Amino acid sequence: MIKKISVSIVILVIASCSSVKKNTQANTTNKINLIEKVSGNNIKPSRSTQIINYSGIYGINDASFNVASSAINYKGSILLTDTNNNLIRQIKDNKITTYVGNGQKENIAGQYTKASLNNPENITVDSKKNIYVSVNYNQIKKIDNFGNVTHFAGKYSPGWIDGGVDSAKETASFKFISSLVVNKNDEIYVADKNKIRKIGLDGKVTTIAGGDQGGDKQGKALESLFNQISDIELNNEQELYIVDQVNGKIKKLGTDGLITTFIPKGIIKWPSSIAVSNKGFVLVFDSSDKILYVFDKQGKLIKTLKSNILASQDYSFQMKITVDEYDNVIIPSKDFINIINKDSQITKIGEKNGNCRNGIINEATFNYPYDGVFDTNGNLYVIEKGNRVIRKISEKGLVSTFSGNGKYGRTVGVAQNTSFINTEAVAIDSFGNLYVVDGDWKEVCVKKIDANGTSSVFIDPKSKNLEIGRWNDLVFDSQNNLYVSDNVKNKVFRFDSLGNIIEFNLSVKLNGPAGLAMDKNDNLFICDSNNNRIVKVSKDNKTEIIVANNYIFFDEPENITIDNLGNLYVTDRNRTRIIKMDLNLDSEIFLEESSLGKNKNHNFSEYTNTLKIEAFKNEIYVFDKYDNQISKLK
């Protein structure tokens, strides 16, 4: 086996240049104190905040895969789409390097590692060694011999629009690209959900088979129907094999323009990918049963390959197999490249759980670290959405999996049996127990996780007949009362230490409440996001409205934390800028929005793009899910 080879507090000033902006909520009740302070006529310059990598390795600098999808043979090496790392990797002499991509989740032209690719998946190559790779599910990029990455075909918005010769890049659209293959004339066939599309040498995009609706129909290509095409491949006669996945069949588009069945339903449980050997044998991989099937040119089953090595791995739904010039079969899994020789011996290149590597803090890897909380001893507990686990970074700098088995589900119990659906926020009580918001929208709950990683359901809104929208954040006071923000119902819920609801009414109307923080005096701070302000609620329920001063204005504040000195830190603009406000009510830009979150997907909503922050002692930690790192700010 070959393993991977590497690498309190703030007061809101609402002001415009010559006048103070009124807050309409301030006039609605006498329980609100609106404290305003304007100092100077200019915005206070941004400080020079130092960003230190606390834990996690940026994907381009590491040699582990984060969902390997598709591979090709290229100039004596293997090129592989490393989808969730947004990279194309090169494997040569069993060494893994980055060939194209800077790891950023965008589609920016450039050369080699100066370019960016958004979730590259399917890859193919023409006779001139130009590479074509699908990105963002519905676009195709071209990489020439000099590593120049340019846009080739497909608009950003998905659809089934055939494009004209002069403007295929602007007019043609694809709905869901699942495979690419080049014929001997360098024309490109595109598997596009239930259709087969073709891109001619002139750039024209046409539909050659399939229809808008899913179905199962043979005959003339343009009258045929498919149900979720997962892969396509050409044989030496330029006949196109089509993996009609949901129908459980392998079909063939002949040179006569007719669709026929090559392998009927019932032979392969879940056909995922197809390849043709140099001798014309047809290989099909079932990613559900994890079996490789070999058929002759007439569709007769020759043999199957079952292996504990293949069975122990997980596979992307977009995975593609290929055959190299020596008839080695290459099967990518999420963590490995498996190379199977003619004697059925398997060589693995990669690393198990490479995107969830435990151990020394500066060698550990993360997949979508989203939120975190410190205990009193300095242990950091991290919500990791990508791996569906809770990780622990000890005060001594060791990373381990604290709770969760990585599976999708609602199971509670011991650490290794606990499963999560969509963890959103984490808090810790005075006894060191963790509390995690988990679930999807109204199917949400709060799970309690003890010191051993054992989980239980602490609050189930359905069982309490609570009308909820979307729970966003949670925090404890000194009495272990739990506060939970709901940015759909525009309220904050309060529960006692047993999980019983306690009435909690505010004298202000919230609009999109998000992040929560609690200071040492049990003052609660609420990011009132859509009102562009912070709401402070004292222990005796008195309310103050806090806005930034020094001509710094909140722009949808999202997350909030407080350090030991009582300084307040708030993320706002683009959910990545950080504003600091001290005890003297002075505000400054602690971190510009362009400093972190460089790998964010600008096509997503800004809510989705939020970066969460946490203070420990007098340092601020940022959970940069885009770059899979945790940063410390000083």
XYZ file of C-alpha atoms in Angstrom:
634
model
C 0.000 0.000 0.000
C 1.324 3.398 -0.912
C 0.340 6.116 1.449
C 0.176 9.768 0.593
C 3.403 11.528 -0.057
C 3.408 15.156 0.992
C 3.017 18.191 2.478
C -19.336 45.792 28.826
C -19.823 47.840 26.295
C -20.504 48.797 22.903
C -22.744 51.550 22.146
C -24.344 52.212 19.001
C -23.670 55.355 17.162
C -25.736 55.915 14.127
C -24.237 58.749 12.185
C -23.863 60.080 8.715
C -21.334 62.770 7.855
C -23.304 65.680 9.245
C -26.177 64.226 11.209
C -27.062 61.392 13.525
C -29.192 58.689 11.929
C -32.299 58.016 14.020
C -33.172 54.547 15.113
C -36.916 54.126 14.857
C -36.962 51.486 17.579
C -35.526 53.933 20.085
C -38.761 55.902 20.141
C -41.087 52.984 20.699
C -40.472 52.407 24.391
C -38.887 54.093 27.378
C -37.082 50.894 28.296
C -34.530 51.397 25.564
C -31.338 53.368 26.021
C -29.802 54.492 22.773
C -26.296 55.637 23.601
C -24.615 57.585 20.854
C -21.066 58.696 20.549
C -19.427 60.419 17.619
C -15.713 61.068 17.766
C -13.882 62.665 14.889
C -14.916 63.228 11.330
C -13.151 60.286 9.762
C -13.359 56.531 10.042
C -10.691 55.184 12.333
C -8.022 53.450 10.243
C -7.989 49.666 10.225
C -5.509 48.193 12.659
C -2.776 45.822 11.563
C -4.261 42.582 12.814
C -1.992 39.574 12.599
C -3.552 36.376 11.224
C -1.962 33.193 12.563
C -2.905 29.735 11.359
C -4.021 27.963 14.524
C -4.930 24.619 12.959
C -5.754 23.123 9.575
C -3.881 22.927 6.294
C -4.977 24.798 3.202
C -5.836 22.142 0.602
C -3.315 23.208 -2.045
C -0.506 22.738 0.480
C -1.574 19.252 1.497
C -1.529 16.010 -0.432
C -4.736 14.439 0.819
C -7.875 14.243 -1.329
C -11.193 15.742 -0.393
C -13.511 13.752 -2.654
C -11.614 12.375 -5.641
C -14.012 12.240 -8.575
C -12.570 11.674 -12.038
C -9.179 10.827 -13.545
C -7.448 10.821 -16.945
C -4.082 9.708 -18.292
C -1.999 12.724 -19.195
C 1.596 12.851 -20.421
C 2.706 9.836 -18.411
C 0.821 10.782 -15.260
C -2.669 10.681 -13.807
C -4.672 13.878 -13.466
C -7.429 13.749 -10.876
C -10.210 16.154 -9.964
C -9.983 16.755 -6.207
C -13.480 18.165 -6.015
C -13.919 19.629 -2.549
C -10.381 20.984 -2.522
C -11.192 22.764 -5.817
C -8.034 21.389 -7.407
C -6.746 19.159 -10.147
C -4.065 16.881 -8.726
C -1.239 15.175 -10.585
C -0.052 11.715 -9.599
C 3.319 10.658 -10.953
C 5.706 8.103 -9.497
C 3.181 7.689 -6.679
C 3.613 11.327 -5.648
C 0.692 13.705 -5.311
C 1.105 17.314 -6.377
C -1.238 20.144 -7.342
C -1.474 20.623 -11.115
C -4.156 23.316 -11.504
C -6.044 25.463 -9.017
C -5.376 27.698 -6.041
C -8.040 26.057 -3.897
C -10.448 28.971 -4.068
C -14.067 28.165 -4.716
C -14.499 30.357 -7.761
C -13.967 30.162 -11.520
C -11.189 32.613 -12.308
C -9.010 32.280 -15.396
C -5.264 31.966 -14.965
C -2.338 29.629 -15.368
C -1.813 26.475 -13.321
C -2.113 27.306 -9.599
C -3.055 30.928 -10.263
C -6.432 29.829 -11.614
C -9.417 28.822 -9.511
C -11.961 26.060 -10.092
C -15.319 25.717 -8.369
C -15.869 22.040 -7.557
C -14.135 20.430 -10.561
C -15.598 16.992 -11.235
C -15.579 15.449 -14.715
C -12.426 15.572 -16.804
C -11.391 14.540 -20.322
C -8.632 15.301 -22.825
C -8.503 15.750 -26.618
C -5.875 14.664 -29.158
C -3.972 17.954 -28.737
C -3.694 17.407 -24.978
C -6.202 20.134 -24.159
C -8.026 19.281 -20.946
C -11.726 19.901 -20.377
C -13.188 19.864 -16.882
C -16.710 20.482 -15.635
C -17.111 22.961 -12.785
C -20.035 24.261 -10.775
C -22.098 21.334 -12.165
C -23.026 23.189 -15.367
C -19.955 24.824 -16.908
C -16.845 23.573 -18.700
C -13.321 24.977 -18.428
C -10.482 24.381 -20.873
C -6.847 23.911 -19.822
C -4.306 24.094 -22.642
C -0.810 22.612 -22.831
C 0.633 25.603 -21.020
C -1.754 25.317 -18.075
C -3.897 28.278 -19.115
C -7.412 27.916 -17.711
C -10.223 29.597 -19.648
C -13.996 29.376 -19.805
C -15.063 27.004 -22.596
C -18.822 26.463 -22.530
C -21.932 26.914 -20.416
C -23.540 29.862 -18.719
C -23.537 30.104 -14.942
C -27.297 29.614 -14.738
C -28.356 25.993 -15.385
C -30.547 25.023 -18.313
C -30.873 23.073 -21.531
C -30.124 25.711 -24.126
C -28.194 24.806 -27.263
C -25.726 27.522 -28.246
C -24.936 29.146 -31.575
C -21.559 28.964 -33.263
C -20.519 32.522 -32.465
C -21.549 32.629 -28.831
C -21.677 29.157 -27.322
C -20.016 30.380 -24.152
C -22.682 33.007 -23.608
C -25.787 31.282 -24.949
C -25.393 27.554 -24.313
C -26.370 26.214 -20.914
C -26.143 22.854 -19.187
C -28.352 21.600 -16.379
C -26.217 19.004 -14.574
C -23.044 17.711 -16.177
C -22.226 14.176 -15.085
C -19.627 13.101 -17.648
C -17.418 14.314 -20.511
C -15.766 12.337 -23.304
C -13.957 13.362 -26.517
C -14.368 11.485 -29.807
C -11.675 10.934 -32.467
C -12.658 14.217 -34.145
C -12.143 16.143 -30.898
C -15.863 16.759 -30.512
C -17.016 16.627 -26.918
C -19.971 14.577 -25.680
C -21.579 15.851 -22.488
C -23.841 13.754 -20.259
C -26.312 16.340 -18.987
C -28.806 14.774 -16.572
C -31.279 13.041 -18.936
C -29.675 14.209 -22.185
C -26.577 13.749 -24.289
C -25.206 17.026 -25.679
C -22.395 17.533 -28.167
C -19.959 20.434 -28.544
C -18.613 20.679 -32.107
C -15.238 21.994 -33.209
C -16.963 25.278 -34.006
C -18.218 25.566 -30.426
C -21.822 24.838 -31.311
C -23.754 22.949 -28.636
C -26.494 20.568 -29.771
C -28.671 17.941 -28.106
C -28.248 14.537 -29.747
C -30.187 12.197 -27.434
C -32.669 12.194 -24.559
C -35.484 14.467 -23.516
C -36.560 16.954 -20.882
C -38.380 14.308 -18.862
C -36.910 11.198 -17.333
C -38.003 7.846 -18.718
C -36.843 4.648 -20.353
C -37.227 4.604 -24.119
C -35.052 3.233 -26.912
C -35.024 3.843 -30.643
C -34.211 7.083 -32.390
C -31.767 9.099 -30.331
C -33.805 12.305 -30.135
C -36.914 10.323 -29.152
C -35.122 8.284 -26.481
C -35.505 8.770 -22.733
C -33.078 8.252 -19.857
C -33.324 8.543 -16.095
C -30.215 10.148 -14.612
C -27.253 9.483 -16.871
C -24.243 9.019 -14.589
C -21.482 8.358 -17.136
C -20.674 7.944 -20.838
C -17.775 6.371 -22.738
C -16.770 5.697 -26.357
C -15.522 2.407 -27.745
C -13.057 2.014 -30.599
C -15.909 2.081 -33.106
C -17.033 5.448 -31.711
C -20.230 3.974 -30.315
C -21.278 5.747 -27.137
C -22.033 3.725 -24.002
C -24.510 5.438 -21.670
C -24.944 4.548 -17.983
C -28.702 5.002 -17.466
C -28.327 4.820 -13.708
C -31.820 4.929 -12.211
C -33.079 2.556 -14.901
C -30.223 0.200 -13.965
C -29.110 -0.235 -17.585
C -26.168 0.374 -19.865
C -27.375 1.672 -23.219
C -25.546 2.309 -26.451
C -25.831 5.056 -29.053
C -24.746 3.478 -32.313
C -23.297 5.193 -35.353
C -26.726 4.645 -36.950
C -28.266 7.110 -34.449
C -30.259 4.472 -32.576
C -30.334 3.816 -28.826
C -30.238 0.148 -27.807
C -29.742 -1.718 -24.533
C -26.235 -3.088 -24.067
C -26.614 -4.442 -20.502
C -30.199 -4.935 -19.246
C -31.579 -4.149 -15.836
C -30.883 -6.667 -13.083
C -27.242 -7.394 -13.872
C -25.801 -4.394 -11.992
C -27.570 -2.990 -8.934
C -26.376 0.631 -9.180
C -24.181 1.272 -12.240
C -22.128 4.402 -11.637
C -19.237 4.598 -14.064
C -18.010 2.986 -17.259
C -14.685 2.581 -19.085
C -13.420 0.665 -22.106
C -10.117 -1.201 -22.084
C -7.606 -1.114 -24.909
C -8.890 -4.508 -26.037
C -12.470 -3.322 -26.089
C -13.705 -4.876 -22.827
C -16.367 -2.812 -21.072
C -15.864 -2.167 -17.366
C -18.667 -0.941 -15.127
C -18.334 0.008 -11.472
C -21.204 -0.264 -8.994
C -20.495 2.345 -6.305
C -23.256 0.951 -4.072
C -22.172 -2.692 -3.923
C -18.558 -1.595 -4.712
C -18.080 -4.222 -7.404
C -16.232 -3.932 -10.718
C -17.887 -5.764 -13.652
C -16.098 -6.735 -16.875
C -18.097 -7.424 -20.070
C -17.033 -8.365 -23.581
C -17.963 -6.386 -26.696
C -21.303 -8.199 -26.942
C -22.275 -7.407 -23.354
C -21.528 -10.854 -21.941
C -20.328 -10.797 -18.332
C -16.737 -12.067 -18.178
C -15.875 -11.546 -14.522
C -16.465 -9.437 -11.425
C -13.976 -8.058 -8.956
C -14.881 -7.810 -5.291
C -12.275 -6.563 -2.855
C -12.197 -5.687 0.810
C -9.992 -2.770 -0.170
C -12.655 -1.318 -2.485
C -15.473 -2.249 -0.108
C -13.889 -0.307 2.766
C -13.943 3.008 0.869
C -16.577 5.655 0.187
C -17.283 6.991 -3.284
C -18.611 10.246 -4.657
C -21.842 10.009 -6.640
C -19.873 11.672 -9.462
C -16.964 9.217 -9.378
C -15.584 8.016 -12.725
C -13.319 5.084 -13.519
C -10.779 5.041 -16.340
C -8.248 2.706 -17.946
C -4.649 3.711 -18.596
C -2.392 2.749 -21.513
C -1.350 -0.442 -19.706
C -4.955 -1.503 -19.055
C -4.686 -0.674 -15.372
C -8.095 0.285 -14.037
C -8.148 3.518 -12.016
C -10.964 3.877 -9.480
C -11.102 7.093 -7.427
C -12.764 7.061 -4.020
C -13.220 10.005 -1.717
C -9.814 9.459 -0.100
C -7.808 7.311 -2.506
C -6.873 6.526 -6.062
C -7.052 2.754 -6.540
C -4.940 1.356 -9.371
C -5.866 -2.222 -10.304
C -3.416 -4.102 -12.533
C -4.092 -7.047 -14.836
C -3.543 -9.453 -11.936
C -6.254 -7.687 -9.898
C -3.716 -6.339 -7.435
C -4.721 -2.981 -5.977
C -2.412 -0.092 -5.146
C -3.870 2.713 -3.046
C -2.528 6.247 -3.238
C -3.876 8.700 -0.705
C -4.759 8.809 2.952
C -7.737 7.533 4.896
C -9.708 10.459 6.272
C -7.147 12.841 4.841
C -9.569 15.712 5.320
C -10.174 14.679 8.924
C -6.610 14.048 10.042
C -6.066 14.025 13.781
C -2.827 14.481 15.665
C -0.486 17.445 15.964
C -2.315 20.740 15.624
C -0.317 22.101 12.684
C -0.639 18.843 10.713
C -4.353 18.258 11.303
C -6.895 18.803 8.546
C -10.523 19.925 8.649
C -13.478 19.845 6.303
C -15.729 22.877 6.736
C -14.945 23.923 10.331
C -17.954 26.071 11.162
C -18.086 27.075 14.821
C -16.306 26.406 18.083
C -16.180 27.025 21.813
C -13.452 26.865 24.479
C -13.763 25.271 27.877
C -12.131 26.840 30.926
C -8.966 24.769 30.423
C -8.374 26.027 26.899
C -9.625 22.984 25.004
C -11.346 24.052 21.782
C -14.354 22.094 20.490
C -15.044 22.557 16.778
C -18.198 21.901 14.782
C -17.094 20.351 11.528
C -19.939 20.312 9.051
C -18.053 18.576 6.254
C -17.211 15.495 8.313
C -20.333 15.667 10.545
C -18.312 15.390 13.747
C -17.202 17.456 16.719
C -13.410 17.775 16.880
C -11.372 18.658 19.951
C -8.142 20.648 19.974
C -6.552 20.166 23.379
C -4.689 22.876 25.235
C -1.541 20.871 24.434
C -2.186 21.121 20.694
C -3.529 17.672 19.865
C -6.527 17.252 17.561
C -8.960 14.371 18.017
C -12.531 13.424 17.138
C -14.614 14.142 20.219
C -18.075 12.993 19.142
C -19.710 11.729 15.966
C -19.266 8.877 13.514
C -19.459 11.020 10.389
C -22.790 9.594 9.293
C -25.919 11.568 8.440
C -28.584 11.005 11.064
C -30.210 11.805 14.384
C -28.723 8.996 16.469
C -27.636 9.868 20.003
C -25.585 7.850 22.472
C -21.906 7.128 22.910
C -19.457 9.215 20.906
C -18.851 6.681 18.135
C -22.589 6.126 17.593
C -23.615 9.784 17.563
C -24.640 11.153 14.169
C -25.418 14.671 13.032
C -27.475 16.217 10.245
C -26.493 19.861 10.029
C -24.695 21.292 13.033
C -25.149 25.049 13.270
C -23.782 26.328 16.580
C -22.144 25.151 19.797
C -22.070 26.438 23.393
C -20.750 25.155 26.713
C -22.289 25.250 30.201
C -20.484 25.773 33.509
C -20.079 21.997 33.944
C -18.235 21.573 30.648
C -21.097 19.992 28.715
C -21.440 20.950 25.058
C -24.758 21.907 23.464
C -25.145 21.768 19.691
C -27.903 23.035 17.413
C -28.430 20.243 14.899
C -30.972 19.518 12.195
C -32.611 21.065 9.178
C -34.840 24.067 9.696
C -37.933 23.055 11.682
C -36.571 19.550 12.284
C -33.965 21.052 14.572
C -32.999 20.087 18.117
C -30.347 20.916 20.701
C -28.094 17.992 21.550
C -26.168 17.768 24.811
C -22.708 16.160 24.720
C -20.963 15.280 27.966
C -17.256 15.095 28.756
C -17.028 11.599 27.243
C -18.590 12.643 23.941
C -21.878 10.897 24.756
C -24.866 12.707 23.288
C -28.535 13.077 24.189
C -31.392 15.275 23.032
C -31.639 18.248 25.378
C -34.349 20.263 23.635
C -36.790 18.907 21.075
C -38.993 21.841 19.959
C -41.691 19.510 18.632
C -42.135 17.772 21.963
C -42.443 21.188 23.621
C -44.884 22.453 20.956
C -42.580 25.350 20.177
C -43.131 27.259 16.972
C -39.674 27.772 15.568
C -38.182 28.953 12.317
C -34.433 28.623 12.008
C -32.253 28.386 15.108
C -28.991 30.195 14.545
C -26.892 30.519 17.705
C -26.936 29.692 21.419
C -25.204 30.852 24.597
C -25.359 30.239 28.377
C -25.542 32.680 31.266
C -23.908 32.077 34.660
C -27.023 30.244 35.922
C -26.885 27.808 32.982
C -29.926 29.287 31.345
C -29.689 28.708 27.610
C -30.535 31.388 25.031
C -31.232 30.428 21.400
C -31.691 32.884 18.533
C -34.271 32.268 15.811
C -33.707 34.495 12.794
C -36.938 33.448 11.089
C -39.291 33.934 14.038
C -37.274 37.056 14.988
C -36.969 36.146 18.642
C -34.678 34.681 21.267
C -35.808 31.635 23.248
C -34.682 31.067 26.846
C -34.520 27.690 28.610
C -33.512 26.723 32.136
C -30.818 24.200 33.014
C -33.329 21.355 32.577
C -34.428 22.499 29.140
C -37.744 24.014 30.226
C -38.861 27.125 28.382
C -38.691 30.401 30.336
C -40.601 33.448 29.185
C -38.264 35.944 27.580
C -39.806 39.073 26.092
C -37.860 42.022 24.755
C -38.948 45.624 24.505
C -37.527 45.889 21.009
C -38.532 44.168 17.826
C -35.791 42.012 16.355
C -35.280 41.450 12.642
C -33.075 38.512 11.781
C -31.381 37.878 15.153
C -28.260 35.802 14.659
C -25.121 35.609 16.824
C -25.321 35.707 20.624
C -22.747 36.510 23.304
C -22.839 36.767 27.103
C -20.452 38.851 29.212
C -19.303 38.200 32.798
C -22.207 40.234 34.194
C -24.824 38.198 32.339
C -25.476 40.904 29.786
C -26.755 39.286 26.596
C -25.679 40.705 23.236
C -27.762 39.927 20.148
C -26.728 40.548 16.550
C -29.925 42.134 15.259
C -28.728 41.536 11.751
C -31.395 43.043 9.515
C -31.669 46.104 11.751
C -27.881 46.643 11.469
C -27.353 46.914 15.214
C -26.505 45.042 18.395
C -29.136 44.685 21.101
C -27.868 44.475 24.669
C -30.169 42.915 27.294
C -29.107 43.193 30.923
C -29.707 40.643 33.639
C -32.788 42.574 34.758
C -34.081 42.719 31.172
C -33.201 46.334 30.429
C -32.461 46.924 26.775
C -29.886 49.074 25.019
C -29.250 49.537 21.338
C -25.597 49.404 20.346
C -24.139 50.630 17.091
C -20.558 51.156 16.028
C -19.114 54.681 16.228
C -16.189 56.505 14.608
C -18.276 56.571 11.429
C -18.222 52.800 11.192
C -21.649 51.424 10.412
C -22.796 47.862 10.898
C -23.627 46.078 7.668
C -25.764 43.105 8.709
C -23.888 42.025 11.860
C -23.903 38.266 12.032
C -21.625 36.858 14.742
C -20.370 38.237 18.032
C -17.942 37.397 20.822
C -16.451 39.112 23.913
C -12.911 38.844 25.235
C -11.811 38.870 28.900
C -11.418 42.636 28.902
C -14.969 43.194 27.734
C -14.087 44.158 24.177
C -16.789 43.263 21.700
C -16.032 41.747 18.275
C -18.691 41.593 15.563
C -18.590 40.141 12.061
C -20.613 42.020 9.501
C -20.046 43.148 5.898
C -19.968 40.032 3.701
C -20.000 38.148 7.017
C -16.194 38.328 7.119
C -15.300 41.840 8.318
C -14.716 42.166 12.063
C -15.484 45.339 14.025
C -13.994 45.774 17.512
C -15.592 47.994 20.161
C -13.858 48.607 23.489
C -15.108 49.636 26.926
C -14.630 53.281 26.010
C -17.086 52.784 23.189
C -14.461 53.340 20.507
C -14.916 51.287 17.337
C -12.367 50.179 14.796
C -12.100 47.805 11.876
C -10.309 44.897 13.515
C -10.121 42.900 10.274
C -11.074 43.898 6.734
C -13.584 41.689 4.914
C -11.004 40.764 2.272
C -8.571 39.273 4.801
C -10.237 35.914 5.460
C -12.798 33.819 3.666
C -10.962 34.147 0.364
C -12.282 30.773 -0.688
C -15.905 31.765 -0.149
C -18.445 31.008 -2.820
C -19.654 34.404 -3.986
C -22.546 32.721 -5.769
C -24.044 31.750 -2.420
C -26.051 34.031 -0.181
C -24.108 36.066 2.320
C -25.908 34.246 5.115
C -24.407 31.000 3.871
C -21.029 32.697 3.667
C -20.806 33.657 7.337
C -17.605 33.200 9.329
C -18.027 32.507 13.031
C -15.707 33.854 15.704
C -14.865 32.965 19.315
C -12.787 34.716 21.970
C -10.544 32.967 24.451
C -8.762 35.145 26.945
C -7.750 38.108 24.795
C -7.362 36.397 21.442
C -9.940 35.959 18.687
C -10.362 32.744 16.737
C -12.026 32.566 13.320
C -13.495 29.381 11.865
C -12.646 29.798 8.206
C -14.741 27.079 6.649
C -13.757 28.174 3.143
C -10.070 27.434 3.585
C -10.649 24.607 6.094
C -8.575 26.375 8.702
C -8.940 27.897 12.142
C -7.155 31.224 12.432
C -6.053 33.165 15.493
C -6.075 36.967 15.364
C -3.724 39.162 17.391
